[in-house]
Tab-separated table of C-alpha atoms in Angstrom:
chain	number	residue	atom	x	y	z
A	1	MET	CA	-57.980	60.889	-131.884
A	2	ILE	CA	-54.339	60.084	-131.164
A	3	LYS	CA	-53.263	56.525	-131.915
A	4	PHE	CA	-50.129	54.800	-130.672
A	5	ASN	CA	-49.680	51.584	-132.584
A	6	ASN	CA	-47.077	49.008	-131.469
A	7	ILE	CA	-44.428	51.520	-130.448
A	8	ARG	CA	-41.078	49.938	-129.769
A	9	LYS	CA	-37.930	51.671	-128.647
A	10	SER	CA	-34.585	50.485	-127.376
A	11	PHE	CA	-31.322	52.203	-126.445
A	12	GLY	CA	-28.547	49.849	-127.467
A	13	ASP	CA	-29.386	46.425	-126.064
A	14	ARG	CA	-31.876	47.810	-123.555
A	15	LEU	CA	-35.485	47.568	-124.653
A	16	VAL	CA	-37.323	50.526	-123.123
A	17	ILE	CA	-40.739	50.424	-124.778
A	18	LYS	CA	-42.182	47.165	-126.036
A	19	ASN	CA	-45.208	47.162	-128.353
A	20	PHE	CA	-47.021	50.084	-126.751
A	21	SER	CA	-50.480	50.785	-128.183
A	22	LEU	CA	-53.043	53.301	-127.019
A	23	ASP	CA	-55.921	55.412	-128.326
A	24	ILE	CA	-56.434	58.868	-126.833
A	25	LYS	CA	-59.597	60.869	-127.484
A	26	ASP	CA	-59.243	64.594	-128.198
A	27	GLY	CA	-59.308	66.589	-124.969
A	28	GLU	CA	-58.441	63.622	-122.773
A	29	PHE	CA	-56.024	63.915	-119.834
A	30	ILE	CA	-53.801	60.852	-119.645
A	31	ALA	CA	-51.363	60.161	-116.827
A	32	ILE	CA	-48.555	57.749	-117.632
A	33	MET	CA	-47.064	56.074	-114.598
A	34	GLY	CA	-44.262	53.661	-114.029
A	35	PRO	CA	-41.030	53.172	-112.118
A	36	SER	CA	-37.765	54.869	-113.110
A	37	GLY	CA	-36.386	53.528	-116.384
A	38	SER	CA	-39.763	52.203	-117.546
A	39	GLY	CA	-39.689	54.480	-120.603
A	40	LYS	CA	-42.237	57.116	-119.518
A	41	THR	CA	-40.185	60.110	-120.635
A	42	THR	CA	-39.066	58.334	-123.802
A	43	LEU	CA	-42.683	57.658	-124.714
A	44	LEU	CA	-43.571	61.304	-124.129
A	45	ARG	CA	-40.630	62.445	-126.264
A	46	ILE	CA	-41.608	60.082	-129.069
A	47	ALA	CA	-45.184	61.372	-128.941
A	48	ALA	CA	-43.920	64.968	-129.083
A	49	GLY	CA	-41.735	64.179	-132.080
A	50	LEU	CA	-38.485	64.766	-130.188
A	51	GLU	CA	-37.377	61.186	-130.648
A	52	ASN	CA	-38.090	58.464	-133.186
A	53	ALA	CA	-39.489	55.070	-132.327
A	54	ASP	CA	-37.633	52.025	-133.660
A	55	SER	CA	-40.916	50.686	-134.989
A	56	GLY	CA	-44.631	51.371	-134.733
A	57	GLU	CA	-46.704	54.401	-135.625
A	58	ILE	CA	-48.246	57.421	-133.971
A	59	SER	CA	-50.979	59.384	-135.662
A	60	GLY	CA	-53.185	62.330	-134.791
A	61	ILE	CA	-50.696	64.386	-132.766
A	62	PRO	CA	-51.781	68.030	-133.140
A	63	GLU	CA	-49.401	70.529	-134.735
A	64	ARG	CA	-49.515	73.013	-131.849
A	65	LYS	CA	-47.679	71.471	-128.908
A	66	ALA	CA	-46.437	72.607	-125.525
A	67	PHE	CA	-44.050	70.735	-123.254
A	68	VAL	CA	-43.056	71.022	-119.609
A	69	PHE	CA	-39.688	69.276	-119.491
A	70	GLN	CA	-38.157	67.700	-116.394
A	71	GLU	CA	-35.674	70.592	-116.419
A	72	ASP	CA	-37.253	74.046	-116.532
A	73	ARG	CA	-35.514	75.132	-119.758
A	74	LEU	CA	-36.109	78.834	-119.152
A	75	ALA	CA	-34.167	81.843	-120.449
A	76	GLU	CA	-32.497	82.735	-117.145
A	77	ASP	CA	-31.451	86.290	-118.077
A	78	TYR	CA	-34.961	87.272	-119.101
A	79	SER	CA	-37.953	88.287	-117.003
A	80	VAL	CA	-40.745	85.992	-115.855
A	81	GLU	CA	-43.020	87.823	-118.292
A	82	SER	CA	-40.731	87.205	-121.291
A	83	ASN	CA	-40.442	83.531	-120.405
A	84	MET	CA	-44.184	83.137	-120.069
A	85	LYS	CA	-44.763	84.782	-123.444
A	86	MET	CA	-41.959	83.140	-125.401
A	87	ALA	CA	-43.843	80.030	-126.571
A	88	SER	CA	-47.125	81.746	-127.294
A	89	ARG	CA	-48.304	82.431	-130.805
A	90	LYS	CA	-50.677	85.209	-129.778
A	91	LYS	CA	-50.060	88.466	-127.944
A	92	ILE	CA	-50.704	88.094	-124.245
A	93	PRO	CA	-51.668	91.255	-122.338
A	94	GLU	CA	-49.720	92.031	-119.162
A	95	ALA	CA	-52.941	91.793	-117.110
A	96	GLU	CA	-53.406	88.185	-118.220
A	97	ILE	CA	-49.854	87.344	-117.211
A	98	GLU	CA	-50.493	88.943	-113.813
A	99	THR	CA	-53.622	86.807	-113.358
A	100	HIS	CA	-51.701	83.612	-114.085
A	101	LEU	CA	-48.914	84.653	-111.734
A	102	GLU	CA	-51.385	85.349	-108.944
A	103	GLU	CA	-52.965	81.933	-109.376
A	104	LEU	CA	-49.530	80.358	-109.202
A	105	GLY	CA	-48.527	82.289	-106.078
A	106	LEU	CA	-46.041	84.410	-108.034
A	107	ALA	CA	-47.796	87.787	-107.789
A	108	GLY	CA	-45.411	90.712	-108.180
A	109	GLU	CA	-42.709	88.673	-109.914
A	110	ILE	CA	-43.629	89.668	-113.476
A	111	LYS	CA	-40.474	91.732	-114.073
A	112	THR	CA	-38.137	89.556	-111.970
A	113	LYS	CA	-35.332	87.857	-113.847
A	114	VAL	CA	-35.799	84.090	-113.838
A	115	ARG	CA	-32.206	83.700	-112.595
A	116	LYS	CA	-33.316	85.223	-109.280
A	117	LEU	CA	-36.179	82.769	-108.679
A	118	SER	CA	-36.085	79.657	-106.515
A	119	GLY	CA	-36.381	76.172	-108.048
A	120	GLY	CA	-40.084	75.903	-107.219
A	121	MET	CA	-40.820	79.338	-108.685
A	122	LYS	CA	-38.997	78.462	-111.914
A	123	ARG	CA	-41.044	75.274	-112.146
A	124	ARG	CA	-44.266	77.271	-111.977
A	125	VAL	CA	-43.036	79.678	-114.681
A	126	ALA	CA	-42.249	76.694	-116.932
A	127	ILE	CA	-45.772	75.332	-116.364
A	128	ALA	CA	-47.344	78.737	-117.075
A	129	ARG	CA	-45.331	79.000	-120.302
A	130	ALA	CA	-46.787	75.704	-121.502
A	131	ILE	CA	-50.312	76.729	-120.528
A	132	LEU	CA	-49.999	80.112	-122.280
A	133	ALA	CA	-48.521	78.516	-125.411
A	134	ASP	CA	-52.096	78.065	-126.625
A	135	ALA	CA	-51.337	74.529	-127.738
A	136	ASP	CA	-53.771	71.760	-128.641
A	137	ILE	CA	-51.724	69.161	-126.796
A	138	ILE	CA	-49.651	69.586	-123.652
A	139	PHE	CA	-46.904	67.202	-122.619
A	140	LEU	CA	-46.022	67.251	-118.933
A	141	ASP	CA	-42.914	65.407	-117.764
A	142	GLU	CA	-42.938	65.221	-113.945
A	143	PRO	CA	-44.402	68.735	-113.878
A	144	PHE	CA	-44.886	69.028	-110.121
A	145	LYS	CA	-41.435	67.791	-109.146
A	146	GLY	CA	-39.860	69.895	-106.425
A	147	LEU	CA	-43.073	71.609	-105.286
A	148	ASP	CA	-44.139	71.266	-101.648
A	149	ASN	CA	-47.518	69.647	-100.953
A	150	GLU	CA	-49.620	72.767	-100.406
A	151	LEU	CA	-48.159	74.519	-103.427
A	152	LYS	CA	-48.456	71.359	-105.487
A	153	LYS	CA	-52.221	71.266	-104.959
A	154	ASN	CA	-52.542	74.885	-106.128
A	155	VAL	CA	-50.453	74.247	-109.216
A	156	MET	CA	-52.334	71.016	-110.000
A	157	ASP	CA	-55.627	72.950	-109.798
A	158	TYR	CA	-54.149	75.588	-112.091
A	159	VAL	CA	-53.117	72.995	-114.678
A	160	LYS	CA	-56.520	71.280	-114.467
A	161	LYS	CA	-58.311	74.595	-114.964
A	162	TYR	CA	-56.328	75.817	-117.962
A	163	SER	CA	-55.842	72.501	-119.708
A	164	ALA	CA	-59.524	71.657	-119.702
A	165	GLY	CA	-60.593	70.689	-123.217
A	166	LYS	CA	-57.010	70.106	-124.346
A	167	THR	CA	-55.263	66.793	-124.790
A	168	VAL	CA	-52.720	66.304	-122.023
A	169	LEU	CA	-50.127	63.575	-121.613
A	170	MET	CA	-48.553	63.666	-118.190
A	171	VAL	CA	-45.705	61.503	-116.925
A	172	THR	CA	-45.419	60.998	-113.200
A	173	HIS	CA	-44.169	58.423	-110.737
A	174	ASP	CA	-46.505	59.752	-108.016
A	175	ARG	CA	-49.823	57.897	-107.802
A	176	THR	CA	-51.490	60.677	-105.758
A	177	GLU	CA	-50.648	63.245	-108.434
A	178	ALA	CA	-51.980	61.009	-111.179
A	179	ASP	CA	-55.203	60.281	-109.258
A	180	TYR	CA	-55.757	63.965	-108.544
A	181	MET	CA	-55.324	65.001	-112.155
A	182	THR	CA	-57.259	62.315	-114.044
A	183	LYS	CA	-59.119	59.028	-114.110
A	184	HIS	CA	-57.178	57.900	-117.179
A	185	ILE	CA	-54.024	56.380	-115.784
A	186	ILE	CA	-51.716	54.084	-117.694
A	187	SER	CA	-48.998	52.124	-115.995
A	188	LEU	CA	-46.021	51.347	-118.180
A	189	SER	CA	-44.839	48.543	-115.911
A	190	PHE	CA	-47.563	46.347	-117.420
A	191	TYR	CA	-46.031	46.585	-120.894
B	1	MET	CA	-13.170	93.814	-102.663
B	2	LYS	CA	-12.011	97.093	-101.076
B	3	LYS	CA	-9.023	95.286	-99.540
B	4	ASN	CA	-8.140	93.845	-102.934
B	5	MET	CA	-8.229	97.308	-104.523
B	6	LEU	CA	-5.994	98.681	-101.780
B	7	LEU	CA	-3.515	95.839	-102.288
B	8	LYS	CA	-3.451	96.490	-106.027
B	9	ALA	CA	-2.943	100.240	-105.493
B	10	GLY	CA	-0.130	99.415	-103.067
B	11	SER	CA	1.589	97.176	-105.602
B	12	VAL	CA	1.395	99.960	-108.231
B	13	VAL	CA	3.046	102.407	-105.797
B	14	ILE	CA	5.819	99.861	-105.072
B	15	ALA	CA	6.373	99.323	-108.831
B	16	LEU	CA	6.656	103.093	-109.351
B	17	VAL	CA	9.144	103.367	-106.492
B	18	VAL	CA	11.259	100.514	-107.957
B	19	TRP	CA	11.122	102.214	-111.389
B	20	GLN	CA	12.251	105.532	-109.823
B	21	ILE	CA	15.148	103.821	-107.984
B	22	VAL	CA	16.333	101.959	-111.129
B	23	SER	CA	16.082	105.156	-113.176
B	24	MET	CA	18.140	107.036	-110.562
B	25	ALA	CA	20.692	104.194	-110.542
B	26	VAL	CA	21.023	104.362	-114.360
B	27	GLY	CA	21.358	108.112	-113.988
B	28	MET	CA	20.512	108.998	-117.590
B	29	GLU	CA	16.955	110.135	-118.328
B	30	MET	CA	17.700	109.594	-122.012
B	31	LEU	CA	18.105	105.853	-121.436
B	32	LEU	CA	15.514	105.284	-118.755
B	33	ALA	CA	13.110	108.074	-117.882
B	34	SER	CA	11.958	108.293	-114.291
B	35	PRO	CA	8.257	108.085	-113.425
B	36	LEU	CA	8.407	111.650	-112.110
B	37	SER	CA	9.702	112.969	-115.458
B	38	VAL	CA	7.006	110.997	-117.273
B	39	ILE	CA	4.296	112.460	-115.042
B	40	GLN	CA	5.700	115.978	-115.620
B	41	ARG	CA	5.734	115.339	-119.390
B	42	LEU	CA	2.162	114.021	-119.322
B	43	ALA	CA	1.069	117.206	-117.544
B	44	VAL	CA	2.130	119.282	-120.548
B	45	ILE	CA	1.994	116.943	-123.533
B	46	TRP	CA	-1.774	117.325	-124.004
B	47	LYS	CA	-1.361	121.109	-124.370
B	48	GLU	CA	0.906	120.717	-127.413
B	49	ASP	CA	-0.332	121.491	-130.912
B	50	GLY	CA	-1.905	118.525	-132.635
B	51	PHE	CA	-2.120	116.320	-129.520
B	52	PHE	CA	-5.853	115.708	-129.786
B	53	PHE	CA	-5.602	115.275	-133.547
B	54	THR	CA	-2.924	112.596	-133.043
B	55	VAL	CA	-4.986	110.799	-130.390
B	56	LEU	CA	-8.174	110.957	-132.479
B	57	PHE	CA	-6.305	109.824	-135.601
B	58	SER	CA	-5.235	106.547	-133.980
B	59	LEU	CA	-8.332	106.111	-131.807
B	60	LEU	CA	-10.762	106.398	-134.725
B	61	ARG	CA	-8.789	104.103	-137.013
B	62	ILE	CA	-8.216	101.387	-134.417
B	63	THR	CA	-11.856	101.586	-133.303
B	64	ALA	CA	-12.976	101.324	-136.938
B	65	GLY	CA	-10.736	98.272	-137.468
B	66	PHE	CA	-12.132	96.649	-134.330
B	67	LEU	CA	-15.754	97.372	-135.308
B	68	PHE	CA	-15.231	95.944	-138.804
B	69	ALA	CA	-13.731	92.844	-137.168
B	70	LEU	CA	-16.720	92.606	-134.833
B	71	LEU	CA	-19.171	92.863	-137.706
B	72	ALA	CA	-17.279	90.388	-139.892
B	73	GLY	CA	-16.754	88.061	-136.911
B	74	ILE	CA	-20.460	87.995	-136.057
B	75	VAL	CA	-21.630	87.512	-139.661
B	76	LEU	CA	-19.046	84.888	-140.635
B	77	ALA	CA	-19.264	82.962	-137.336
B	78	SER	CA	-23.070	82.864	-137.711
B	79	LEU	CA	-22.687	81.475	-141.230
B	80	ALA	CA	-19.991	79.028	-140.123
B	81	GLY	CA	-22.207	77.909	-137.227
B	82	LYS	CA	-25.045	77.204	-139.636
B	83	PHE	CA	-23.065	75.801	-142.570
B	84	LYS	CA	-20.107	73.514	-141.855
B	85	ALA	CA	-18.780	74.224	-145.386
B	86	VAL	CA	-18.299	77.907	-144.502
B	87	GLU	CA	-16.357	76.971	-141.349
B	88	ILE	CA	-14.081	74.669	-143.366
B	89	LEU	CA	-13.600	77.267	-146.127
B	90	LEU	CA	-12.668	79.947	-143.587
B	91	TRP	CA	-10.385	77.677	-141.548
B	92	PRO	CA	-7.113	78.246	-143.513
B	93	TRP	CA	-7.658	82.019	-143.518
B	94	VAL	CA	-8.347	82.206	-139.811
B	95	VAL	CA	-5.395	79.959	-138.954
B	96	THR	CA	-3.086	82.008	-141.205
B	97	VAL	CA	-4.138	85.289	-139.616
B	98	LYS	CA	-3.677	83.766	-136.153
B	99	THR	CA	-0.217	82.309	-136.762
B	100	VAL	CA	1.573	84.744	-139.122
B	101	PRO	CA	3.522	87.407	-137.144
B	102	VAL	CA	1.816	90.786	-137.120
B	103	ALA	CA	5.023	92.464	-138.410
B	104	SER	CA	4.815	90.371	-141.616
B	105	PHE	CA	1.246	91.493	-142.173
B	106	ILE	CA	2.172	95.116	-141.547
B	107	ILE	CA	4.996	95.078	-144.100
B	108	PHE	CA	2.818	93.208	-146.598
B	109	SER	CA	-0.032	95.696	-146.039
B	110	LEU	CA	2.297	98.644	-146.683
B	111	ILE	CA	2.430	97.490	-150.318
B	112	TRP	CA	-1.333	97.321	-150.657
B	113	PHE	CA	-2.808	100.030	-148.458
B	114	THR	CA	-2.419	103.760	-147.969
B	115	TYR	CA	-0.888	104.838	-144.660
B	116	SER	CA	-4.229	105.900	-143.289
B	117	GLN	CA	-5.865	102.558	-144.175
B	118	LEU	CA	-3.010	100.546	-142.710
B	119	THR	CA	-4.029	101.010	-139.037
B	120	VAL	CA	-7.653	100.081	-139.768
B	121	PHE	CA	-6.660	96.966	-141.685
B	122	ILE	CA	-4.155	95.672	-139.128
B	123	ALA	CA	-6.518	96.303	-136.174
B	124	PHE	CA	-9.196	94.430	-138.134
B	125	LEU	CA	-6.888	91.561	-139.002
B	126	ILE	CA	-5.741	90.967	-135.451
B	127	ALA	CA	-9.172	91.339	-133.800
B	128	PHE	CA	-11.085	89.277	-136.366
B	129	PRO	CA	-9.883	85.713	-135.541
B	130	VAL	CA	-10.405	86.267	-131.799
B	131	ILE	CA	-13.969	87.458	-132.320
B	132	TYR	CA	-14.781	84.894	-135.014
B	133	ASN	CA	-13.447	81.921	-133.020
B	134	ASN	CA	-15.135	82.946	-129.775
B	135	ILE	CA	-18.520	83.566	-131.351
B	136	LEU	CA	-18.335	80.317	-133.299
B	137	GLN	CA	-17.500	78.525	-130.058
B	138	GLY	CA	-20.490	80.243	-128.417
B	139	ILE	CA	-22.808	79.191	-131.250
B	140	LYS	CA	-21.594	75.590	-130.953
B	141	ASN	CA	-22.177	75.645	-127.210
B	142	VAL	CA	-25.724	77.013	-127.293
B	143	ASP	CA	-27.810	74.900	-124.897
B	144	GLY	CA	-29.173	71.964	-126.904
B	145	LYS	CA	-32.066	71.542	-124.460
B	146	MET	CA	-33.157	75.141	-125.031
B	147	LEU	CA	-32.912	74.620	-128.797
B	148	GLU	CA	-35.126	71.556	-128.438
B	149	MET	CA	-37.624	73.560	-126.379
B	150	ALA	CA	-37.681	76.322	-129.021
B	151	LYS	CA	-38.149	73.813	-131.840
B	152	LEU	CA	-40.978	72.001	-130.062
B	153	HIS	CA	-42.845	75.242	-129.420
B	154	ASN	CA	-42.245	76.268	-133.024
B	155	MET	CA	-40.688	79.555	-131.918
B	156	SER	CA	-39.925	82.145	-134.602
B	157	TRP	CA	-36.284	82.765	-135.625
B	158	ARG	CA	-36.446	86.129	-133.822
B	159	ARG	CA	-37.464	84.492	-130.539
B	160	ARG	CA	-34.897	81.717	-130.938
B	161	LEU	CA	-32.209	84.338	-131.481
B	162	LEU	CA	-33.402	86.393	-128.506
B	163	TYR	CA	-34.084	83.692	-125.929
B	164	VAL	CA	-31.816	80.821	-126.964
B	165	ASN	CA	-28.901	81.901	-129.163
B	166	LEU	CA	-27.999	85.276	-127.667
B	167	PRO	CA	-27.822	84.038	-124.044
B	168	GLY	CA	-25.571	81.207	-125.239
B	169	ILE	CA	-23.253	83.475	-127.213
B	170	LYS	CA	-23.189	86.328	-124.666
B	171	PRO	CA	-20.260	85.185	-122.438
B	172	TYR	CA	-18.159	84.311	-125.504
B	173	LEU	CA	-18.894	87.663	-127.157
B	174	PHE	CA	-17.975	89.577	-123.979
B	175	SER	CA	-14.725	87.688	-123.561
B	176	ALA	CA	-13.878	88.082	-127.276
B	177	CYS	CA	-14.483	91.840	-127.283
B	178	SER	CA	-12.528	92.406	-124.086
B	179	THR	CA	-9.495	90.552	-125.491
B	180	ALA	CA	-9.783	91.829	-129.067
B	181	VAL	CA	-9.899	95.539	-128.143
B	182	GLY	CA	-6.507	95.312	-126.415
B	183	MET	CA	-5.021	93.265	-129.258
B	184	ALA	CA	-6.341	95.687	-131.885
B	185	TRP	CA	-4.681	98.565	-130.008
B	186	LYS	CA	-1.297	96.876	-129.729
B	187	ALA	CA	-1.296	95.769	-133.377
B	188	GLY	CA	-2.675	99.092	-134.632
B	189	ILE	CA	0.054	101.074	-132.873
B	190	ALA	CA	2.718	98.613	-134.074
B	191	ALA	CA	1.480	99.156	-137.646
B	192	GLU	CA	1.717	102.923	-137.193
B	193	VAL	CA	5.294	102.640	-135.874
B	194	ILE	CA	6.499	100.323	-138.645
B	195	GLY	CA	4.619	102.235	-141.353
B	196	ILE	CA	5.524	105.614	-139.794
B	197	VAL	CA	1.920	106.678	-140.335
B	198	LYS	CA	1.871	110.481	-140.432
B	199	GLY	CA	-0.155	112.162	-137.670
B	200	SER	CA	-0.550	108.992	-135.578
B	201	ILE	CA	0.470	107.961	-132.067
B	202	GLY	CA	2.769	105.410	-133.710
B	203	GLU	CA	4.617	108.206	-135.467
B	204	LYS	CA	5.155	109.924	-132.087
B	205	LEU	CA	6.621	106.698	-130.693
B	206	TYR	CA	8.878	106.399	-133.752
B	207	GLU	CA	10.067	110.005	-133.354
B	208	SER	CA	10.869	109.460	-129.685
B	209	LYS	CA	13.048	106.497	-130.720
B	210	ILE	CA	14.810	108.514	-133.470
B	211	TYR	CA	15.535	111.419	-131.111
B	212	ILE	CA	16.193	109.101	-128.127
B	213	GLU	CA	13.436	110.853	-126.165
B	214	SER	CA	12.891	108.243	-123.477
B	215	VAL	CA	10.512	110.511	-121.534
B	216	ASP	CA	8.295	111.007	-124.596
B	217	LEU	CA	8.349	107.279	-125.312
B	218	PHE	CA	7.079	106.493	-121.809
B	219	ALA	CA	4.551	109.342	-121.850
B	220	TRP	CA	3.021	108.178	-125.143
B	221	THR	CA	3.043	104.587	-123.881
B	222	VAL	CA	1.042	105.677	-120.831
B	223	ILE	CA	-1.390	107.482	-123.157
B	224	ILE	CA	-1.744	104.323	-125.279
B	225	ILE	CA	-2.482	102.243	-122.164
B	226	LEU	CA	-5.054	104.772	-120.898
B	227	LEU	CA	-6.776	104.931	-124.303
B	228	SER	CA	-6.811	101.145	-124.564
B	229	VAL	CA	-8.385	100.805	-121.110
B	230	PHE	CA	-10.862	103.590	-121.921
B	231	LEU	CA	-11.863	101.984	-125.224
B	232	GLU	CA	-12.293	98.566	-123.633
B	233	LYS	CA	-14.339	99.884	-120.691
B	234	ALA	CA	-16.482	102.118	-122.934
B	235	PHE	CA	-17.150	99.331	-125.396
B	236	MET	CA	-17.979	96.791	-122.692
B	237	LEU	CA	-20.376	99.284	-121.079
B	238	ILE	CA	-22.145	99.813	-124.415
B	239	LEU	CA	-22.317	96.053	-124.990
B	240	LYS	CA	-23.722	95.435	-121.493
B	241	ALA	CA	-26.309	98.199	-121.996
B	242	LEU	CA	-27.298	96.685	-125.352
B	243	PHE	CA	-27.801	93.247	-123.786
B	244	LYS	CA	-29.721	94.775	-120.887
B	245	GLY	CA	-32.021	96.440	-123.409
B	246	VAL	CA	-32.454	93.195	-125.328
B	247	GLU	CA	-33.155	91.216	-122.147
B	248	LYS	CA	-35.985	93.626	-121.320
B	249	LEU	CA	-37.781	92.723	-124.558
């Protein structure tokens, strides 16, 4: 069980998160919604340990984490395969990588340098890296940004399939995305 | 690209023609050799006894000095990038090496080193600050977002080095090596001339000055330029191949 207890965070005079509390059961998929500037990404970063809250406590965050950032944060000079493997603790066979690429519509790109991929392709590689990281909790910050509708559905199905049983915290501003991925939706505008 | 190459080749031809005209106007090969005489000299100089020994003598020593500088630059910049105290401790040394004229170092080194060590030491001394500063700059400019990603995913030091640090340092390392090779050559040859290092290219330059052999002076200068370009191109090719190999991992 992950517990957020009275999390508060401000940047200078601007209060971004005010007394946020939430309990998340293990294996739950939570979508966090809210307008721009409502503190969604900040909350995700605090939960992942990338930022400190001004006050409040978080407990129960698993040790093994994976994160899909708003930017892809890929090693551009390396192959798709290297990027997909880089966050994983276990050895991933090439055949498994190929399977993931096929499901993401990236078949045949295993040896392509990331630098040569389009924005949407890079996004999918970043998602696959997080999935293959074999983490107990996955943080997704606007993971489907920049994907066209048909592709988005495929990628959302992929994430649903491979994150089943894992705790997922997803930030999105798109209600349709949130509804498609989970029943557990939290809107930060209420806080 | 092709047009650019043609324009460059054209400008070289014009420069050679101007050189030939000025040389003819001076009228004394001893004072200003003509390009034609230099080309004729180059056609036979390599057949002379000891030519390859002389070239290898300087080439090996300058290359050794450069490689020591590369090694020291990488190790010390890595330490300075990790520990601020190391950067501060090294600062006066690096600034001194950068600002003191190379001739002062050469004369000082003549007291401390044998003639054969002199070239290695001076090439090292001149290349080191360029490599050290560039790599340190590269380390400081490694993408913070990638570092954050690596930290979050608890990536091993080997993976951080491979996927985060090396790509950040790469352009700085390439630029440092390209600049430092040329500087090591110029300083190394200068050391050989001032120290009159026996069996070196510098000694040949010194002899051509003593005997007012303008043609020899130009011919050896052309050889120095060609060797410098060769060394730079060869080293950059090796470096690119190394990175290509690493990026396939």
